[in-house]
């Protein structure tokens, strides 16, 4: 099990020891974030940092606010207060589409495949902003097929013909082909067979380790999420109540009983 | 028999104009989930500009380009200046604004140009071409047929083979997911309005020389026919708009030719009623696709 710290040198590529300054700058920072729809806030003064290349599991019961937090980070929901920073830059004035173009990708909850488009068109759409040139885009789409072999066999199929597992593979591949720096995922394992979940988690882990992708992974499937995460964060009543290395969370029965219900 | 051939082929040419206009309604429905009731009035404004350009330059090609450009600019102005401000969860406010816009545009045109029809001479003769002694189609209708087909094929290529088309299609059906993938969805909505208004302006420009001429209400009947067609084919279906346009065009041509022009609107209405009774969602629409 990797420690949650000790990877900044690899992430910055300087080889210099971790020190305050750019090397220590989180890829994603949330500062005093408050979000609500009507009435009491759903997220209440939440603060969180995710380091470059780190995988953080975002845990919490149904209704804890995981989806709300992720949608606020990607700009779909406007916060009442607080800041979201991507590589140190405040995103308050940045639109959803410009956040995506700055490398903040989101795989939303549910099977977010555009069902009217084919598998290939979905992948092209994901790659388009980064690769306007046709040849480069084709290469990116090919990388998507390399991630999940079943997709290659279904490239001409419209999205509505795919199985649940294939749709989630496509949603993840579509996000990854544009080489994002930070990836937000909302319960990708929901309703999928364990074998497919393991495959998805493997791809996520490889992306984080191989390309330095930073991942914030909201999951009810605690075991799967913690199996690839560096750190686990438990959300309750709109705030972070536990923030611990994934290995500790998985190993500590008291923590698991109190916050994760098993 | 000769008469039937002429009526059918003329009906196909007129039908393609209806199809173009219906296609413009489909484009805007897919881009913005709105039935643009102002489509005809906006197109007529663009054709007035085209009319002025033709009078000034004597060139029909300049007039044609002028109609396309004015239509596109008008579409962008209406979307940015009006529709974007009232867009929300339901399409109702937008449709009401569109109806208001019809009244404003038609009143302004009436004040500026009066009620009289301005004749527009066809670029090509209206005398029928014959094939083996059978009169088939006038030169002008042949021209209309060719232009309409070129535009239909062009739109097909744009939507299905280009990255702009990919973004337009994705934005229409999944705006939120598209934004998360970096697609500039608000820009796609504007482009949808521009394309739609340009195609509508072209359809009206092609129609005017075969009708009484140009006035503020020149495209009202075209709108009714095209709207019928769009509902028949399913507002989401370009293929439905195309086929429906040709069917309505031939129907109007046959009823006008064998019975009387006064009966044509009734025939169209009857067709609409029958189709809606049999397939409430439209002929080509999947069962739950239509929402308004
Ligand atoms: N669009 C919305 N409008 C109003 N309330 C919402 C909306 N989305 C979520 N909520 C409420 O916010 C709370 C957190 O929901 P959510 O963020 O979906 O939690 P989670 O993803 O952890 O299950 C819940 O009480 C839910 O009812
Ligand atoms: Mg959720």
Coordinates of C-alpha atoms and ligand atoms in Angstrom, one line a residue:
Chain A
X1 CA 0.0 0.0 0.0
X2 CA 1.5 3.3 -1.0
X3 CA 1.7 6.1 1.6
X4 CA -0.5 9.2 0.9
X5 CA 2.6 11.4 1.0
X6 CA 6.0 11.0 -0.7
X7 CA 5.0 11.5 -4.3
X8 CA 5.4 15.3 -4.9
X9 CA 8.8 14.9 -6.4
X10 CA 7.5 12.6 -9.1
X11 CA 4.6 14.8 -9.7
X12 CA 6.6 18.0 -10.3
X13 CA 9.4 16.1 -12.1
X14 CA 12.1 18.3 -10.5
X15 CA 13.6 15.6 -8.3
X16 CA 14.0 18.3 -5.6
X17 CA 12.8 17.5 -2.1
X18 CA 9.2 18.5 -1.3
X19 CA 9.2 22.0 -0.1
X20 CA 6.7 24.8 0.4
X21 CA 6.0 26.6 -2.9
X22 CA 4.9 25.3 -6.2
X23 CA 5.9 21.7 -5.4
X24 CA 3.5 21.6 -2.5
X25 CA 0.6 23.3 -4.3
X26 CA -2.5 21.1 -4.4
X27 CA -3.9 20.1 -7.8
X28 CA -7.4 20.8 -6.4
X29 CA -8.2 22.9 -3.4
X30 CA -11.6 23.6 -1.8
X31 CA -11.7 26.4 0.7
X32 CA -14.6 27.2 3.0
X33 CA -17.2 25.9 0.4
X34 CA -20.8 26.3 1.2
X35 CA -23.5 25.0 -1.2
X36 CA -27.2 24.6 -0.9
X37 CA -30.4 24.4 -3.0
X38 CA -33.1 25.9 -0.7
X39 CA -33.0 26.1 3.0
X40 CA -30.0 24.6 5.0
X41 CA -26.7 24.2 3.1
X42 CA -25.9 20.7 1.8
X43 CA -22.1 21.5 1.9
X44 CA -21.2 23.7 4.9
X45 CA -17.8 25.4 5.0
X46 CA -16.0 22.4 3.5
X47 CA -12.2 22.5 3.1
X48 CA -10.2 19.9 1.2
X49 CA -7.0 19.6 -0.7
X50 CA -6.0 17.0 -3.3
X51 CA -2.3 16.7 -4.3
X52 CA -1.2 16.1 -7.8
X53 CA -1.3 12.4 -8.7
X54 CA -3.3 11.5 -5.6
X55 CA -6.4 9.4 -5.6
X56 CA -8.9 10.5 -2.9
X57 CA -12.0 8.4 -2.1
X58 CA -14.9 10.6 -1.3
X59 CA -17.2 8.6 1.0
X60 CA -20.4 9.2 2.9
X61 CA -23.9 7.9 3.2
X62 CA -26.6 8.5 0.5
X63 CA -27.5 12.2 0.7
X64 CA -24.3 13.3 2.4
X65 CA -23.6 15.7 -0.4
X66 CA -21.0 13.9 -2.6
X67 CA -22.8 14.7 -5.9
X68 CA -23.4 18.2 -4.8
X69 CA -19.7 18.7 -4.0
X70 CA -18.6 17.3 -7.4
X71 CA -21.1 19.3 -9.4
X72 CA -20.0 22.5 -7.6
X73 CA -16.3 21.7 -8.4
X74 CA -17.1 21.3 -12.1
X75 CA -19.2 24.5 -12.1
X76 CA -22.7 23.0 -12.7
X77 CA -23.8 24.3 -9.3
X78 CA -22.9 27.7 -8.0
X79 CA -21.6 27.8 -4.4
X80 CA -23.0 30.3 -1.8
X81 CA -19.6 30.9 -0.4
X82 CA -16.0 29.7 -0.6
X83 CA -13.5 29.0 -3.3
X84 CA -12.5 26.2 -5.7
X85 CA -8.9 26.3 -6.9
X86 CA -7.4 24.4 -9.8
X87 CA -3.6 24.4 -9.6
X88 CA -3.9 27.5 -7.4
X89 CA -6.2 29.4 -9.7
X90 CA -9.6 30.5 -8.4
X91 CA -12.3 29.1 -10.7
X92 CA -15.2 31.3 -9.6
X93 CA -15.4 33.2 -12.9
X94 CA -14.7 30.1 -15.1
X95 CA -17.6 28.4 -16.9
X96 CA -18.2 24.7 -16.9
X97 CA -16.8 24.3 -20.4
X98 CA -13.7 26.3 -19.6
X99 CA -13.1 24.3 -16.5
X100 CA -13.1 21.2 -18.7
X101 CA -10.8 22.8 -21.1
X102 CA -8.4 23.6 -18.2
X103 CA -8.2 19.9 -17.4
X104 CA -10.9 19.5 -14.8
X105 CA -12.9 16.5 -16.0
X106 CA -16.0 15.0 -14.5
X107 CA -17.7 11.7 -15.1
X108 CA -21.2 12.5 -13.7
X109 CA -23.4 10.1 -11.9
X110 CA -25.4 7.6 -14.0
X111 CA -24.4 6.4 -17.4
X112 CA -23.5 9.7 -18.9
X113 CA -23.0 8.4 -22.4
X114 CA -24.7 10.4 -25.1
X115 CA -27.0 7.6 -26.2
X116 CA -27.8 9.1 -29.6
X117 CA -24.1 9.1 -30.6
X118 CA -22.0 6.1 -31.4
X119 CA -19.2 4.9 -29.2
X120 CA -16.7 6.5 -31.6
X121 CA -18.5 9.8 -31.7
X122 CA -18.7 9.9 -27.9
X123 CA -14.9 9.4 -27.7
X124 CA -14.3 12.0 -30.4
X125 CA -16.5 14.5 -28.5
X126 CA -14.3 13.9 -25.4
X127 CA -11.1 14.5 -27.3
X128 CA -12.3 17.4 -29.4
X129 CA -11.3 20.4 -27.3
X130 CA -7.7 19.1 -26.8
X131 CA -7.2 17.7 -30.3
X132 CA -8.8 20.0 -32.9
X133 CA -6.6 18.3 -35.6
X134 CA -8.0 15.1 -37.1
X135 CA -4.9 12.9 -36.9
X136 CA -4.2 13.7 -33.2
X137 CA -7.8 13.2 -32.4
X138 CA -7.8 9.8 -34.0
X139 CA -4.8 8.8 -32.0
X140 CA -6.5 9.9 -28.8
X141 CA -9.6 7.9 -29.7
X142 CA -7.4 4.9 -30.3
X143 CA -6.0 5.3 -26.8
X144 CA -9.6 5.2 -25.5
X145 CA -10.0 1.8 -27.2
X146 CA -6.8 0.6 -25.7
X147 CA -8.1 1.4 -22.2
X148 CA -11.2 -0.8 -22.6
X149 CA -11.0 -3.5 -25.2
X150 CA -14.9 -4.1 -25.4
X151 CA -15.3 -0.5 -26.7
X152 CA -13.2 -1.2 -29.8
X153 CA -15.6 -4.0 -30.9
X154 CA -18.6 -1.6 -30.5
X155 CA -17.2 1.5 -32.1
X156 CA -20.0 1.9 -34.5
X157 CA -22.8 1.1 -32.0
X158 CA -25.0 3.9 -30.8
X159 CA -24.7 4.5 -27.0
X160 CA -28.2 3.2 -26.3
X161 CA -27.2 -0.3 -27.3
X162 CA -24.4 -0.6 -24.8
X163 CA -24.6 -2.5 -21.5
X164 CA -24.3 -0.7 -18.2
X165 CA -20.7 -1.7 -17.8
X166 CA -19.8 -0.7 -21.4
X167 CA -21.4 2.7 -20.8
X168 CA -19.4 3.3 -17.7
X169 CA -16.2 2.2 -19.6
X170 CA -17.1 4.7 -22.3
X171 CA -17.8 7.5 -19.9
X172 CA -14.4 7.0 -18.2
X173 CA -12.5 6.5 -21.5
X174 CA -14.2 9.6 -23.0
X175 CA -12.9 11.7 -20.0
X176 CA -9.4 10.2 -20.1
X177 CA -8.8 10.7 -23.9
X178 CA -8.5 14.4 -23.3
X179 CA -5.7 13.8 -20.8
X180 CA -7.3 15.8 -17.9
X181 CA -5.2 16.8 -14.9
X182 CA -8.0 16.3 -12.4
X183 CA -10.8 13.8 -12.7
X184 CA -14.0 13.8 -10.6
X185 CA -16.0 10.6 -10.7
X186 CA -19.5 10.2 -9.2
X187 CA -20.2 6.6 -8.2
X188 CA -18.9 4.9 -11.3
X189 CA -19.4 1.4 -9.8
X190 CA -23.1 1.8 -9.1
X191 CA -25.0 -1.3 -10.3
X192 CA -22.1 -2.9 -12.1
X193 CA -20.7 -6.4 -11.8
X194 CA -17.6 -6.8 -9.5
X195 CA -15.5 -7.8 -12.4
X196 CA -16.3 -4.6 -14.3
X197 CA -15.8 -2.5 -11.2
X198 CA -12.3 -4.0 -10.8
X199 CA -11.5 -3.2 -14.4
X200 CA -12.6 0.4 -14.0
X201 CA -10.7 0.8 -10.8
X202 CA -7.6 -0.7 -12.5
X203 CA -7.7 1.8 -15.3
X204 CA -8.1 4.7 -12.8
X205 CA -5.2 3.5 -10.8
X206 CA -3.0 3.2 -13.9
X207 CA -4.0 6.7 -15.0
X208 CA -3.1 8.2 -11.7
X209 CA 0.2 6.3 -11.4
X210 CA 1.2 6.5 -15.1
X211 CA 0.2 10.1 -16.0
X212 CA 0.0 11.8 -12.7
X213 CA -3.8 12.2 -13.0
X214 CA -5.4 13.5 -9.8
X215 CA -8.6 11.7 -8.9
X216 CA -11.5 12.5 -6.6
X217 CA -13.7 9.4 -6.5
X218 CA -17.1 9.6 -4.9
X219 CA -18.2 6.0 -4.0
X220 CA -20.7 4.0 -2.0
X221 CA -18.6 1.0 -2.8
X222 CA -16.1 1.7 0.0
X223 CA -14.0 -1.4 -0.5
X224 CA -13.4 -0.8 -4.2
X225 CA -12.7 2.9 -3.7
X226 CA -10.3 2.3 -0.8
X227 CA -8.5 -0.4 -2.8
X228 CA -7.1 2.1 -5.2
X229 CA -7.2 5.3 -3.1
X230 CA -4.3 7.0 -1.3
X231 CA -6.6 8.8 1.1
X232 CA -10.2 8.5 2.2
X233 CA -12.4 11.4 3.1
X234 CA -15.7 10.9 4.8
X235 CA -18.4 13.5 4.3
X236 CA -21.2 14.0 6.8
X237 CA -23.6 16.8 7.4
X238 CA -21.8 18.9 4.8
X239 CA -18.3 18.7 6.2
X240 CA -15.3 16.4 6.2
X241 CA -15.5 14.3 9.4
X242 CA -12.7 11.9 8.6
X243 CA -9.6 12.4 6.5
X244 CA -7.2 9.5 6.7
X245 CA -4.8 7.3 4.6
X246 CA -6.9 4.7 2.7
X247 CA -5.0 1.8 4.3
X248 CA -5.8 3.0 7.8
X249 CA -9.5 3.5 7.0
X250 CA -9.7 0.1 5.5
X251 CA -7.9 -1.5 8.4
X252 CA -9.6 0.3 11.3
X253 CA -12.8 -1.5 12.3
X254 CA -13.8 1.4 14.7
X255 CA -13.6 4.0 11.9
X256 CA -15.4 1.7 9.5
X257 CA -18.2 1.0 11.9
X258 CA -18.7 4.6 12.9
X259 CA -18.6 6.3 9.5
X260 CA -18.9 3.7 6.8
X261 CA -21.4 1.3 8.3
X262 CA -19.6 -2.0 7.9
Chain B
X1 CA -51.6 11.7 -67.6
X2 CA -49.3 14.5 -68.8
X3 CA -51.0 16.8 -66.3
X4 CA -50.4 14.3 -63.5
X5 CA -46.7 14.2 -64.3
X6 CA -46.4 18.0 -64.3
X7 CA -48.4 18.3 -61.1
X8 CA -46.4 15.7 -59.3
X9 CA -43.0 17.0 -60.4
X10 CA -44.0 20.6 -59.6
X11 CA -45.3 19.4 -56.3
X12 CA -42.0 17.8 -55.5
X13 CA -40.1 21.0 -56.2
X14 CA -42.6 23.1 -54.1
X15 CA -42.5 20.3 -51.5
X16 CA -38.7 20.6 -51.2
X17 CA -39.1 24.3 -50.3
X18 CA -41.6 23.2 -47.6
X19 CA -39.1 20.6 -46.6
X20 CA -36.3 23.1 -46.3
X21 CA -38.5 25.3 -44.1
X22 CA -39.5 22.3 -42.0
X23 CA -35.9 21.4 -41.7
X24 CA -35.2 24.8 -40.4
X25 CA -37.8 24.3 -37.7
X26 CA -36.3 20.9 -36.9
X27 CA -32.8 22.4 -36.6
X28 CA -34.0 25.0 -34.1
X29 CA -36.1 22.5 -32.2
X30 CA -33.0 20.3 -31.8
X31 CA -30.7 23.1 -30.8
X32 CA -33.0 25.1 -28.5
X33 CA -36.1 22.9 -27.8
X34 CA -38.3 25.7 -29.2
X35 CA -40.8 25.9 -32.0
X36 CA -39.8 29.2 -33.5
X37 CA -43.1 30.8 -34.5
X38 CA -41.2 33.8 -35.7
X39 CA -39.3 31.8 -38.3
X40 CA -41.5 33.0 -41.3
X41 CA -41.5 36.7 -40.3
X42 CA -37.7 36.6 -39.7
X43 CA -37.2 34.9 -43.1
X44 CA -39.4 37.6 -44.8
X45 CA -37.3 40.3 -43.4
X46 CA -34.2 38.6 -44.8
X47 CA -35.9 38.3 -48.2
X48 CA -36.8 42.1 -48.2
X49 CA -33.0 42.6 -47.8
X50 CA -32.4 40.2 -50.7
X51 CA -35.0 42.0 -52.7
X52 CA -33.3 45.3 -52.2
X53 CA -29.9 43.7 -53.1
X54 CA -31.3 42.3 -56.3
X55 CA -32.8 45.7 -57.2
X56 CA -29.5 47.4 -56.6
X57 CA -27.2 44.9 -58.3
X58 CA -29.5 43.0 -60.7
X59 CA -27.9 39.8 -59.5
X60 CA -29.9 36.9 -58.2
X61 CA -26.8 35.3 -56.8
X62 CA -26.1 38.4 -54.7
X63 CA -29.7 38.3 -53.5
X64 CA -29.4 34.6 -52.6
X65 CA -26.2 35.2 -50.6
X66 CA -27.8 38.3 -49.0
X67 CA -30.8 36.3 -47.8
X68 CA -28.5 33.6 -46.3
X69 CA -26.3 36.1 -44.5
X70 CA -29.2 38.3 -43.3
X71 CA -31.1 35.3 -42.1
X72 CA -28.1 34.0 -40.2
X73 CA -27.4 37.4 -38.6
X74 CA -31.1 37.8 -37.7
X75 CA -31.0 34.3 -36.1
X76 CA -28.0 35.2 -34.0
X77 CA -29.6 38.6 -33.0
X78 CA -32.9 37.0 -31.9
X79 CA -31.1 34.2 -30.0
X80 CA -28.6 36.5 -28.2
X81 CA -30.9 39.5 -27.7
X82 CA -34.2 37.8 -26.9
X83 CA -34.3 34.0 -26.5
X84 CA -31.2 33.7 -24.2
X85 CA -32.8 36.1 -21.8
X86 CA -36.0 34.1 -21.4
X87 CA -34.6 30.6 -21.6
X88 CA -35.3 28.4 -18.6
X89 CA -36.8 25.1 -17.7
X90 CA -39.8 25.3 -20.0
X91 CA -40.0 26.2 -23.7
X92 CA -43.1 28.3 -23.1
X93 CA -41.6 31.8 -22.5
X94 CA -39.5 31.4 -25.6
X95 CA -42.4 30.5 -27.7
X96 CA -44.4 33.4 -26.4
X97 CA -41.6 35.8 -27.2
X98 CA -41.5 34.3 -30.7
X99 CA -45.2 35.0 -31.2
X100 CA -44.6 38.6 -30.0
X101 CA -41.7 38.9 -32.4
X102 CA -44.0 37.9 -35.3
X103 CA -46.4 40.8 -34.5
X104 CA -43.6 43.3 -34.2
X105 CA -41.8 42.2 -37.4
X106 CA -45.0 42.0 -39.5
X107 CA -46.2 45.4 -38.2
X108 CA -42.8 47.1 -39.0
X109 CA -42.7 45.6 -42.4
X110 CA -46.3 46.7 -43.0
X111 CA -45.5 50.3 -41.9
X112 CA -42.3 50.4 -44.0
X113 CA -43.5 48.7 -47.2
X114 CA -47.3 48.7 -47.1
X115 CA -49.6 45.8 -47.9
X116 CA -48.9 45.5 -51.6
X117 CA -47.1 42.5 -53.0
X118 CA -43.8 43.3 -54.7
X119 CA -43.4 41.0 -57.7
X120 CA -40.1 39.2 -57.9
X121 CA -39.2 37.9 -61.3
X122 CA -37.9 34.3 -61.4
X123 CA -34.3 34.0 -62.6
X124 CA -35.4 31.3 -65.0
X125 CA -38.4 30.9 -67.2
X126 CA -41.6 29.4 -65.8
X127 CA -42.4 27.6 -69.0
X128 CA -42.2 23.9 -68.6
X129 CA -39.4 21.8 -69.9
X130 CA -40.5 18.8 -71.9
X131 CA -39.2 15.3 -71.8
X132 CA -40.3 13.3 -74.9
X133 CA -43.1 15.8 -75.5
X134 CA -44.5 15.6 -71.9
X135 CA -44.2 18.8 -70.0
X136 CA -42.3 17.9 -66.8
X137 CA -41.0 20.9 -64.8
X138 CA -40.3 24.6 -65.4
X139 CA -36.7 25.7 -65.5
X140 CA -37.3 27.7 -62.3
X141 CA -38.7 24.7 -60.4
X142 CA -35.7 22.6 -61.6
X143 CA -33.5 25.3 -60.2
X144 CA -35.4 25.2 -56.9
X145 CA -35.1 21.4 -56.9
X146 CA -31.3 21.5 -57.4
X147 CA -30.7 24.3 -54.8
X148 CA -32.9 22.5 -52.2
X149 CA -31.1 19.2 -52.7
X150 CA -27.7 20.8 -52.5
X151 CA -28.7 22.5 -49.2
X152 CA -30.2 19.2 -47.8
X153 CA -27.1 17.2 -48.7
X154 CA -24.9 20.0 -47.3
X155 CA -26.7 20.0 -44.0
X156 CA -26.5 16.3 -43.8
X157 CA -22.7 16.4 -44.3
X158 CA -22.4 19.3 -41.8
X159 CA -24.4 17.5 -39.1
X160 CA -23.1 14.0 -39.6
X161 CA -19.5 14.4 -40.9
X162 CA -18.1 17.5 -39.3
X163 CA -16.9 18.1 -35.7
X164 CA -19.2 21.2 -35.6
X165 CA -22.1 18.9 -36.4
X166 CA -21.0 16.4 -33.7
X167 CA -21.0 19.2 -31.2
X168 CA -24.4 20.5 -32.4
X169 CA -25.9 17.1 -32.1
X170 CA -24.4 16.4 -28.7
X171 CA -25.4 19.8 -27.3
X172 CA -29.0 19.3 -28.5
X173 CA -29.6 16.0 -26.7
X174 CA -27.1 16.2 -23.8
X175 CA -26.2 19.9 -23.0
X176 CA -24.9 19.2 -19.5
X177 CA -22.6 16.3 -20.5
X178 CA -21.5 18.3 -23.5
X179 CA -20.4 21.2 -21.3
X180 CA -18.5 18.8 -19.1
X181 CA -16.6 17.7 -22.2
X182 CA -15.7 21.3 -23.0
X183 CA -18.3 21.9 -25.7
X184 CA -19.3 25.6 -25.8
X185 CA -23.0 24.8 -25.7
X186 CA -24.3 28.4 -25.7
X187 CA -22.3 29.0 -28.9
X188 CA -23.8 25.9 -30.4
X189 CA -27.3 27.2 -29.6
X190 CA -26.5 30.4 -31.4
X191 CA -25.1 28.5 -34.4
X192 CA -28.2 26.4 -34.5
X193 CA -30.3 29.6 -34.7
X194 CA -28.1 31.0 -37.4
X195 CA -28.2 27.9 -39.6
X196 CA -32.0 27.5 -39.1
X197 CA -32.8 31.2 -39.9
X198 CA -30.5 31.1 -43.0
X199 CA -32.2 28.0 -44.3
X200 CA -35.6 29.5 -43.7
X201 CA -34.7 32.7 -45.5
X202 CA -33.5 30.6 -48.5
X203 CA -36.7 28.7 -48.6
X204 CA -38.8 31.9 -48.6
X205 CA -36.6 33.4 -51.3
X206 CA -37.1 30.4 -53.5
X207 CA -40.8 30.5 -52.9
X208 CA -41.6 34.2 -53.5
X209 CA -41.2 34.3 -57.3
X210 CA -43.7 31.4 -57.7
X211 CA -46.3 33.2 -55.5
X212 CA -48.0 36.6 -55.7
X213 CA -44.8 38.3 -54.6
X214 CA -43.3 39.7 -51.5
X215 CA -45.2 41.2 -48.6
X216 CA -45.1 40.9 -44.8
X217 CA -47.3 37.8 -45.0
X218 CA -45.7 36.0 -47.9
X219 CA -44.4 33.1 -45.8
X220 CA -47.4 32.6 -43.6
X221 CA -48.8 29.7 -45.6
X222 CA -45.4 28.2 -46.0
X223 CA -45.0 28.3 -42.2
X224 CA -48.3 26.5 -41.7
X225 CA -47.3 23.8 -44.2
X226 CA -43.8 23.4 -42.8
X227 CA -45.1 23.3 -39.2
X228 CA -47.5 20.6 -40.3
X229 CA -44.7 18.7 -41.9
X230 CA -42.4 19.1 -38.8
X231 CA -45.2 17.7 -36.6
X232 CA -45.9 14.9 -39.1
X233 CA -42.3 13.8 -39.3
X234 CA -41.5 14.4 -35.6
X235 CA -39.8 17.6 -34.7
X236 CA -36.6 15.7 -34.0
X237 CA -36.4 14.0 -37.4
X238 CA -34.6 15.7 -40.4
X239 CA -35.6 12.7 -42.6
X240 CA -39.2 13.1 -41.5
X241 CA -39.1 16.8 -42.4
X242 CA -37.7 16.0 -45.8
X243 CA -40.2 13.3 -46.7
X244 CA -43.1 15.1 -45.1
X245 CA -42.3 18.3 -47.1
X246 CA -42.4 16.4 -50.4
X247 CA -45.7 14.6 -49.5
X248 CA -47.4 17.9 -48.5
X249 CA -46.0 19.6 -51.6
X250 CA -47.4 16.9 -53.9
X251 CA -50.7 16.8 -52.1
X252 CA -51.2 20.6 -52.4
X253 CA -50.2 20.5 -56.1
X254 CA -52.6 17.7 -56.9
X255 CA -55.5 19.2 -54.9
X256 CA -54.9 22.6 -56.5
X257 CA -54.6 21.1 -60.0
X258 CA -57.5 18.7 -59.9
X259 CA -59.9 20.4 -57.5
X260 CA -59.2 24.0 -56.4
X261 CA -56.5 26.0 -54.6
X262 CA -59.1 26.8 -51.9
X263 CA -59.3 23.1 -50.9
X264 CA -55.5 22.7 -50.5
X265 CA -55.3 23.9 -46.9
X266 CA -58.2 21.6 -45.9
X267 CA -56.4 18.7 -47.5
X268 CA -53.2 19.5 -45.5
X269 CA -55.3 19.8 -42.3
X270 CA -57.0 16.4 -43.0
X271 CA -53.6 14.8 -43.5
X272 CA -52.3 16.3 -40.2
X273 CA -55.4 15.1 -38.3
X274 CA -55.1 11.5 -39.7
X275 CA -51.4 11.2 -38.9
X276 CA -51.7 12.6 -35.4
X277 CA -54.6 10.1 -34.7
X278 CA -52.4 7.2 -35.9
X279 CA -49.0 8.3 -34.6
X280 CA -49.3 11.1 -32.0
X281 CA -45.5 11.4 -31.8
X282 CA -45.1 11.9 -35.6
X283 CA -44.3 9.3 -38.2
X284 CA -40.6 9.1 -37.5
X285 CA -40.4 10.0 -33.8
X286 CA -39.6 7.4 -31.3
X287 CA -42.5 7.0 -28.9
X288 CA -41.3 9.3 -26.2
X289 CA -39.1 11.7 -28.0
X290 CA -41.5 14.6 -28.4
X291 CA -42.0 16.6 -25.3
X292 CA -44.0 19.6 -26.4
Ligands
LIG1 N1 -31.1 19.5 -7.4 C1 -31.4 19.5 -6.1 N2 -32.4 20.3 -5.5 C2 -32.6 20.2 -4.2 N3 -32.0 19.4 -3.3 C3 -31.1 18.6 -3.8 C4 -30.7 18.6 -5.2 N4 -29.7 17.7 -5.4 C5 -29.5 17.2 -4.1 N5 -30.3 17.7 -3.2 C6 -30.2 17.4 -1.8 O1 -29.0 17.6 -1.3 C7 -28.6 16.6 -0.4 C8 -27.3 16.0 -0.9 O2 -27.5 15.2 -2.0 P1 -26.4 14.6 -2.9 O3 -25.4 15.7 -3.2 O4 -27.0 14.0 -4.1 O5 -25.8 13.5 -2.0 P2 -25.0 12.2 -2.4 O6 -24.4 12.3 -3.7 O7 -23.9 12.1 -1.3 O8 -26.0 11.1 -2.2 C9 -29.7 15.6 -0.3 O9 -30.4 15.9 0.9 C10 -30.5 15.9 -1.5 O10 -31.9 15.7 -1.2
LIG2 MG1 -24.8 11.1 -5.4

